[in-house]
Structure formats: structure tokens, C-alpha cells
Coordinates of C-alpha atoms in Angstrom, one line a residue:
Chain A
X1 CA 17.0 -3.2 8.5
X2 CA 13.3 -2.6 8.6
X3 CA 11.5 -0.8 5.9
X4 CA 8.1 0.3 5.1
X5 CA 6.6 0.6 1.3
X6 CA 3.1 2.7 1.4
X7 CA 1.8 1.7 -2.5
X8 CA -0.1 5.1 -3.6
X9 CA 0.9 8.4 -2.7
X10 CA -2.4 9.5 -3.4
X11 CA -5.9 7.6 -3.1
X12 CA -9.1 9.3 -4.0
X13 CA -12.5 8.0 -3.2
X14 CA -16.2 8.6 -3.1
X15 CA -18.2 9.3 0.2
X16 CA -19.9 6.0 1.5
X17 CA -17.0 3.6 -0.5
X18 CA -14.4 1.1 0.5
X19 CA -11.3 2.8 1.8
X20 CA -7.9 0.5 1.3
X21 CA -4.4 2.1 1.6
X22 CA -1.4 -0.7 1.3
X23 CA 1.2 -0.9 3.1
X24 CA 4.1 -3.4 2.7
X25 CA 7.0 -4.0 5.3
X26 CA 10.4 -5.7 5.5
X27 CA 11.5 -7.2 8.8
X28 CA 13.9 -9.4 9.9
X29 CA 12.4 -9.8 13.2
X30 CA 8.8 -10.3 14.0
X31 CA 7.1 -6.8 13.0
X32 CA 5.5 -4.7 15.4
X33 CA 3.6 -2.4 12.8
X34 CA 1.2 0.7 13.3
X35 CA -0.6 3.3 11.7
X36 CA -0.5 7.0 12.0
X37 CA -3.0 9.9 10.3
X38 CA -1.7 13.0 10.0
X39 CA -4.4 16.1 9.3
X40 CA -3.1 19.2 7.8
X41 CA -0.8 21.0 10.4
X42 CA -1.0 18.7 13.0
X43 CA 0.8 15.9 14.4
X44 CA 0.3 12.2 14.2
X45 CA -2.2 10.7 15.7
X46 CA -2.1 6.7 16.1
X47 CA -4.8 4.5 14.5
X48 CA -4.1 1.0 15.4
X49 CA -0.9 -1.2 15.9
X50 CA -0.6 -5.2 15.0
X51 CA 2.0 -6.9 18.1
X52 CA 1.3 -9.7 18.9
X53 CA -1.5 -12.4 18.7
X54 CA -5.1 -11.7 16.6
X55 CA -3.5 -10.6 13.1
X56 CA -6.9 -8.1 12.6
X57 CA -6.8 -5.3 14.8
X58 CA -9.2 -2.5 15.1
X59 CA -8.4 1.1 15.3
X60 CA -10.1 4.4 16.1
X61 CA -13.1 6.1 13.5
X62 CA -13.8 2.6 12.1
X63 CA -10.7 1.8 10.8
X64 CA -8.9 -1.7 10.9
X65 CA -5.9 -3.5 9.6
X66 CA -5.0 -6.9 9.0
X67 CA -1.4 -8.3 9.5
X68 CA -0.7 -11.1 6.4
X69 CA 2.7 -12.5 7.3
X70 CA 2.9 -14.5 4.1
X71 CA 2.7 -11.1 2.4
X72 CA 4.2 -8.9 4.1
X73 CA 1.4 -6.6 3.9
X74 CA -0.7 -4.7 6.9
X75 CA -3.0 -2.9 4.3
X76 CA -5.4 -0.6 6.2
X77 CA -9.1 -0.4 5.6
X78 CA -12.6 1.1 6.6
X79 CA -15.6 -0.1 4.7
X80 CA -17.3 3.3 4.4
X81 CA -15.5 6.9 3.8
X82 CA -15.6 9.8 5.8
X83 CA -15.3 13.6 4.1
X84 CA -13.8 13.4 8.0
X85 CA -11.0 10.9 6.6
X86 CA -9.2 12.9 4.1
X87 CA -5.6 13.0 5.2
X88 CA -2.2 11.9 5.2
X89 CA -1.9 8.3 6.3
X90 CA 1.6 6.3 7.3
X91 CA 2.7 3.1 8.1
X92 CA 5.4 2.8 10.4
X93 CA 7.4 -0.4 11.1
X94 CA 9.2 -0.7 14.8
X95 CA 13.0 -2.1 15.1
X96 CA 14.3 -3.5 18.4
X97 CA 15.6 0.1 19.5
X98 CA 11.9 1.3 19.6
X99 CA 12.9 3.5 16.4
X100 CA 9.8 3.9 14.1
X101 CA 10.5 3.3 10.4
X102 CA 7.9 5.2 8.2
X103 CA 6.5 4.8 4.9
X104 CA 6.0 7.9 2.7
X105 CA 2.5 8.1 3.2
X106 CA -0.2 8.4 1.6
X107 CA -2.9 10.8 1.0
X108 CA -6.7 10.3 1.2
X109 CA -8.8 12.5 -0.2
X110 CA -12.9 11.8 0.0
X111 CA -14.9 13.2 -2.8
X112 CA -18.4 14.1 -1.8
Chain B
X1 CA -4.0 12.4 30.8
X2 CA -1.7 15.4 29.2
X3 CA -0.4 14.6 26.1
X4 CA 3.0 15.5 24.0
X5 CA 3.7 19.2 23.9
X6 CA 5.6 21.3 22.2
X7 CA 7.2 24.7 21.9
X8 CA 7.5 26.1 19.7
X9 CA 4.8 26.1 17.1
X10 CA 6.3 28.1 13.9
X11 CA 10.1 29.2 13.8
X12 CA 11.8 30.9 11.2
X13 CA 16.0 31.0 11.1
X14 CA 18.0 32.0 9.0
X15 CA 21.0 29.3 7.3
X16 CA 24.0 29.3 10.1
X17 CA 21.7 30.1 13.2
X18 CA 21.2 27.7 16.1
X19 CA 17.7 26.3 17.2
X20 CA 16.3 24.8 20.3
X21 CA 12.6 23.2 20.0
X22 CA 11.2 21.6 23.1
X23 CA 9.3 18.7 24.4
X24 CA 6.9 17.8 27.2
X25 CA 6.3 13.8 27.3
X26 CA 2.8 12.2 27.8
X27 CA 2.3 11.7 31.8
X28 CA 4.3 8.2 32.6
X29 CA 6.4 8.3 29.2
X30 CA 9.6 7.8 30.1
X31 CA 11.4 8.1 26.9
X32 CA 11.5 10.9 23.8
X33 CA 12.3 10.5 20.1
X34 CA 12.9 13.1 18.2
X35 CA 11.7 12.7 14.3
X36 CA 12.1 15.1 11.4
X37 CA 9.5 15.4 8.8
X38 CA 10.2 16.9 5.6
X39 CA 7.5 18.4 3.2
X40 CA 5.8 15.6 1.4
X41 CA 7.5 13.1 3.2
X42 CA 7.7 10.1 6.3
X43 CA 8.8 11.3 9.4
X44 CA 12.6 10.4 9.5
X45 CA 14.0 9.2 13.0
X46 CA 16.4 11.5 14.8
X47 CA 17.2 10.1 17.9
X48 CA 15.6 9.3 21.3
X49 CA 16.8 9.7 25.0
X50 CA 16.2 7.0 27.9
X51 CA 17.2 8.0 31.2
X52 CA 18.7 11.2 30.2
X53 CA 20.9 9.5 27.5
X54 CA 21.3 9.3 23.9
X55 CA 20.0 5.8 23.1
X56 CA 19.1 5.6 19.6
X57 CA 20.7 7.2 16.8
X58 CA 19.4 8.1 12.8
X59 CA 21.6 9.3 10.1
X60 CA 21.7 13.1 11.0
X61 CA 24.8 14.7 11.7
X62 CA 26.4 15.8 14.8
X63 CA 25.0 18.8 14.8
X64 CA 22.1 17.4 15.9
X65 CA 22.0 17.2 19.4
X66 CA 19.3 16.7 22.3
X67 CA 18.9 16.8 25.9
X68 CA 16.9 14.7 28.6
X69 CA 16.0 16.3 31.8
X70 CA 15.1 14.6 35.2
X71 CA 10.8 15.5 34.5
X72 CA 11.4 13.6 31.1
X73 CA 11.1 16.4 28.8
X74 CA 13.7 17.1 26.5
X75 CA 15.3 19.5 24.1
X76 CA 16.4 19.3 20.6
X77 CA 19.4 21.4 19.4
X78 CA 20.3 22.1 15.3
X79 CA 23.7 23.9 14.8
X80 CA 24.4 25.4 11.7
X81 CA 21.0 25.6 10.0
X82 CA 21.1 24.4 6.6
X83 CA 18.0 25.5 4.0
X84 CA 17.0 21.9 4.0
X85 CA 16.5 21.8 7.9
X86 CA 13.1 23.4 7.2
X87 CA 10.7 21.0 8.7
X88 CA 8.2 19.6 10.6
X89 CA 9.9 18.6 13.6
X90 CA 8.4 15.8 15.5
X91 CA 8.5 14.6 19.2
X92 CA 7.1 11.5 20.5
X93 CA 7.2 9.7 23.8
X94 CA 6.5 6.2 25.4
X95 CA 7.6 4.1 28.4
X96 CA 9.8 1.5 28.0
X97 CA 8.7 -1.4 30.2
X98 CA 5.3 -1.5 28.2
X99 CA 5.7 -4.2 25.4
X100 CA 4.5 -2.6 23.1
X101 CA 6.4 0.8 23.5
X102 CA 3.8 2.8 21.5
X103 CA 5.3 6.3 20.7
X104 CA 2.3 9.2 20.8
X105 CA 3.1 12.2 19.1
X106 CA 2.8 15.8 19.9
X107 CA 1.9 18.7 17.3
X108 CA 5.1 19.3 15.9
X109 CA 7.2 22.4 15.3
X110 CA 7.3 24.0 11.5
X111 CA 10.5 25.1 11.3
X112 CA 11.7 27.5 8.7
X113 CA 15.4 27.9 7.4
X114 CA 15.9 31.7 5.3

């Protein structure tokens, strides 16, 4: 069965820095993996997704994400934060029945 | 485009009542699952229709149930409310054929259980 480890439930950083949130998956067939943001009272809104083929994939607001197979890992990124980013962020691993498997999430916040 | 909606926004029950929430798919989705979100927590999978059919099950009991109508929308269906029913209650839809199968969410519906 698939499963999805989000490392931080809470990540706190400075306008203008480095944005990394981890993620960390268990598959036992090739992952299809994705992330979701969540802002307060709202749905989820999809950022990016890894398939198949180029392992960094580029997402919406300047995000990206880079599959590492040897690890495991589909850490997400964005070199420069946003008071716009502060949310709730999951990762979410699919299984062959198209069922999502998600993380706990994580939550950004962007001090000014 | 129209995107996932759902009705309806905010519900309170009280513990025993029955709930209906509903679901519009995105225009060309195909198929809906059905996620429940809990505060401070992943969305947990429900279930998802196909073709008006159950095809996908989580580990909720029974008395969840759901519908699929003909235009794609569907219906999900709580018996019996429990206290720890409150939720976010999440719909999603995609179309099976695409490789990817990427679910898109609508807004959700908040539901609390008195």
C-alpha cells in the first residue's frame, strides 16, 4: 500500500527566502505523485504532479518539485516566498484505483 | 471550463441525523471521489463512482453511501451521524482515459455534527 510522510507540520519562513517542504512516499509501483495547497476554507487546488519522464516538474506561482527515486522523496520548493504562500500544503501519492493517498500536510507560514 | 461544485457550503446536524452533500464534476470528468477531511488533518479517501458505480472503496463504514447520476454528478449520503463526522468533505473529479487521471477538487462542504 502507498503512503505519504510530509516531514514538518509547520514551516515558518521569511519573505524573499528559500521555501522547502519534504515529502517522502512509499510505493510499490511506480509513483505518480502531486501536490495540493489548501488556503483557509477552501478546497485543494493542484500545484504540480511528477508521472512520468523529466523527474523536475514545474508547478503554478513558481513552485517546483523534484522526483528522487533513490530517496523516495518529491520535496517541493520555490526559491523566493510569497506572504501569498502561507497555507496548508499536501502531498498525495496515487495507487492503481486512481485513489489519492495524502500526507498530513504541512503548514507554511511567511513572515514579513 | 466549469470547475467542481458543491452544495452545500456549511451544514450543521445533529448525532443520528442523515446527510446528503452534492457534487458537480469539472466539464469532461467522468468520474468522482469522494474524500473526508478532518480538522488538522489529510484528506482521507472515501470512495469514487465510474459509470454510475461504486469503484473504489476507503475504510468508512457502510453508512457511507454515494450515488452517480447519468450528467456525472453525484451524491454523498452519511447515515447515523457520529460527532466525529464533522468535516471538511471533499469532492474531486477526473476522466479516466487520461493517463494521468488528475483529480481537481471543488470547495468542499464544512460539515458540523451537534
Amino acid at each position: 500500500a502507498q503512503s505519504v510522510t510530509q516531514l514538518g507540520s509547520h514551516v515558518s519562513v521569511s519573505e524573499g527566502a528559500l521555501v522547502l517542504l519534504r515529502c517522502n512516499y512509499s510505493s510499490s509501483v511506480p509513483p505518480y505523485l502531486f501536490w495540493y495547497v489548501q488556503y483557509p476554507n477552501q478546497g485543494l487546488q493542484l500545484l504540480l504532479k511528477y508521472t512520468t519522464g523529466a523527474t523536475l516538474v514545474k508547478g503554478i506561482n513558481g513552485f517546483e518539485a523534484e522526483f528522487k527515486k533513490s530517496e523516495t522523496s518529491f520535496h517541493l520548493t520555490k526559491p523566493s516566498a510569497h506572504m501569498s504562500d502561507a497555507a496548508e500544503y499536501f502531498c498525495a501519492v496515487r495507487n492503481a484505483g486512481n485513489m489519492l493517498t495524502f500526507g498530513g500536510g504541512t503548514r507554511l507560514m511567511v513572515k514579513p | 471550463e466549469t470547475g467542481v461544485t458543491q452544495s452545500p457550503t456549511h451544514l450543521i446536524k445533529t448525532r443520528g441525523q442523515q446527510v446528503t452533500l452534492r457534487c458537480s464534476s469539472q466539464s469532461g470528468h467522468n468520474t468522482v471521489s469522494w474524500y473526508q477531511q478532518a480538522l488538522g488533518q489529510g484528506p482521507q479517501f472515501i470512495f469514487q463512482y465510474y459509470r454510475e458505480e461504486e469503484n473504489g472503496r476507503g475504510n468508512f463504514p457502510p453508512r457511507f453511501s454515494g450515488l452517480q447520476f447519468p450528467n456525472y454528478s453525484s451524491e454523498l449520503n452519511v447515515n447515523a451521524l457520529e460527532l466525529d463526522d464533522s468535516a471538511l468533505y471533499l469532492c474531486a473529479s477526473s476522466k479516466v482515459g487520461q493517463v494521468e487521471e488528475t483529480q481537481y477538487f471543488g470547495p468542499g462542504t464544512r460539515l458540523l455534527v451537534l
